[in-house]
Amino acid sequence: MSGRGGTWVLNVAEKPSVAKSVAEILSHAGGGLRSRDGRSRYNRIFEFDYSIRGQRCHMLMTSVTGHLMELEFDDRFRKWHSCDPADLYHAPVRKHVPQDKLDIKRTLEEEARKCQWLVLWLDCDREGENIAFEVVEVCTSANHHLNVWRAHFSALTNREIHEAVQNLVRPNRLFSDAVDARQEIDLRIGASFTRFQTLLLRDAFVLDFAGADGNIVLSYGPCQFPTLGFIVERYWEIQSHEPEEFWTINCSHTSDNGTATFNWMRGHLFDYTCSVIIYEMCVEEPTATVQNVRHQEKLKYPPYPLSTVELQKRASRYFRISSEHTMKVAEELYQAGFISYPRTETDSFSSSMDLHAIVREQEQHPIWGPYALQLLNTESRLWRNPGSGGHDDKAHPPIHPTKFSDGESSWSQDHHKIYELVVRHFLACVSQPAVGAETTVEIDIAGEQFSASGRTIIAKNYLDVYRFESWGDYIIPTYTIGEQFLPTTLTLDSGVTRPPPLLSESDLLSCMDKAAIGTDATMHDHIKKCLDRHYATKDSNTRFSPTNLGEALVMGYDVMGYELWKPYLRSMMECDMKAVSMGTKIKSEVLESCLQQMKACFLDARQNKAKLLEAMGIFFERSNRSGGDTGNAVEIVRPCGVCRESNMGLKRNSNGHFMVGCLSYPLCRNVVWLPGAISEAAITSQICPSCSPGPVFLIQFKFRRLEIPPNYDIDHLGCIGGCDATLRELTEICGTGSRNLPGMTARAQRAAYPSSDSQSGHRRQRSCAHCRQTSHASNDCPSLTSHARGVHSRRSQNPRNDPGQISCHCGEPCTLRTANTENNRGRKFYTCQSRDCDFFLWEDNGNNDGSQRQSASHGRSCRSSSSSRRGGRSRGQRATETDGVAFVSATGERVSGRCYVCGDPSHFANVCPNRGR
């Protein structure tokens, strides 16, 4: 502490500019301001002396840059293919300081060790309170004895800042919990639906909008989608509107005193015949009789004090400035000290605010300064205490000017406009309403009633300063009750009903505000996200239309019956967040109920994904890329037995072949290639009772009849865990989906169809499938060799073309069949006629020498024939050394060192003379 007395206080603001402004204001009262660099070059440290409630303090003022921490899933769930998206509803999440903010964290830790107090100068809303507790977590981890305080302020003015530091309070944990709950809900829901939508649709369709590429993300947000829903719903309302013709009677009367236009008090009729009959009655007796004349005073009231949503709506309506840009400019004006905090739901001033002082600062302005002088003149009687809109967030007052400016040199045109709007709005809301005298005249023509109104402005009052609104004069002649006259015109006119217009940005903000979609500080972000994701467009009149993509997504969920695009779910969530902040609900129960509900919606949406695909198909062409039309890219078959951290999912590659691969690819390359003859595959809810690690879900397969032997069914409910003999046989007969590409490592060949033993690892000891003993594995069974020799011997004693002379080990005669795969097309093989027997023998292997004696064996060894023919080792065999040469795969397993084309151990495949034949 370098000898300084008093209490050392670490002050932390939300932004560097705020830290500098607060330090400059407070240092004037206590001593010179000194500054130095922190670990982060953008977040300097200011030092000065100050007294808090008579206690001498040495103040250290620094800052963060918004949120110090991020919420994210644990590493194993962060990659899109690492898990089933449904798992994200309960996957572990963590809040941590990201890499780009570690320097700020180090600064806070170093400075916190020197201090006894921590004063938080974060924005005084829920989000600011959450950032405050992030700062508290970092600082208290370095110094457990810190006395933590919170400064509440709404503007960077001398009075506000000094009052805040002299009236410190404790931070509000409930506000922070509400934000934590919202962040976690948004993360889980957004990530699950975003991955589902993107993986399902991105590659399945030609997305032809601007900027589309292979990395496009079809995002879903709990606030973003209802925002899109408002746009689509209005668009559908317009599209479904059917114009309907109507008729109305119009009347006018011109005299020396002017012209009055009378409106038919029926409005209009849709029945043409009725309209004609009534009109003919009026034409036959056209004399008009004045039945009533009303004179009354009319008031046009000034607007309520300015909230964030109203600022965005009015900036869009008056200046065509987007809500996002409005908030950016307002934030810059706030940080420079010209307006109060621009994120507030409050639209009423407290009685303790000195509103006259705010007006007094504007007296010197060359344009509205004279009006400010008139407001403060009691004789003008122009002053009026502002009305209340009925909203108060208990954190910040309405937006108002805090410092005079007639325009700064660094300001853009939008800065001038926003500052002018804030000032004029404030001056208007403390002014008297405009006063007018309104006259209404009612007349009778043949029993039909008509009326006309005129207005005379008596006093414009607030309209003198609030140039954005108008209330003009409309003079009509003077009439007396009982007076009669003949109309100048009396016509029967037709018209058609018109649909409502597209939503403007002001309209959209009103819809979001009414439905509690987002907060006042985030609504503009949700609108921008819809535009950035190409879900909607905005024209020059700031009116929104959905794109084909936005309409297709909403249509898909709508057809499912889930109104995920409606505001109801999010409105309930926002009510729950408010309840957490008030302490009537706890964070954990809100998280549990909300996520449980949304997970059920997600699972049902995924089950009905065909409807989303159908909706997309209306607007977009199908692509020839592997797509999400199968939806299997994220459907889980079993846990991965290799990495033991992820799951294996059913996928379809670009050639249309099915496989089951680890979702952690490329970190884990475990894959099970399936028979190439499969035309359809769908995961069922049934679980294999024997294979592990489990659960292993059974798959319903459909095979192409022409590619499998006739004694196999085209429909098969199978298990990829290794226990399914039928799949093993068809894998060998038809080849795998990979078409046994050259260059597969021995491990890849073995993984192409794992046995249940290899998948179970050390969890469970399995008996030999041949002799049922547990002392050895099936691939090492001594009976394999002797049995193969016997088969070879019997085969050599019989004519080649007499398949009836080949007998299986079970005693049944074998049948000669022909393979129909790309690699083995036309090649003949023997199988047992009994479906319970898995005997298999290639015909040409039966005439080979003893080196091929293992070819005639159970179906489990059938891959050895084809792999041996290519020089690879059979599934389940141990790696061997050939001519003293051994090779090791990327996974550490030893593989045979022979040419995989011809099997010759004297050379590799790249120089094989048979390569390409």
Coordinates of N, CA and C in Angstrom, one line a residue, residues 109 127 426 710:
E109 N -7.5 -9.1 -10.2 CA -6.9 -9.9 -9.1 C -5.7 -9.2 -8.4
E127 N -28.7 -7.1 -16.1 CA -27.5 -7.5 -16.8 C -26.3 -6.9 -16.1
F426 N -38.1 15.6 -23.6 CA -38.2 16.0 -22.2 C -38.9 17.3 -22.0
P710 N -31.4 -64.4 -52.6 CA -32.9 -64.6 -52.5 C -33.4 -65.1 -51.2

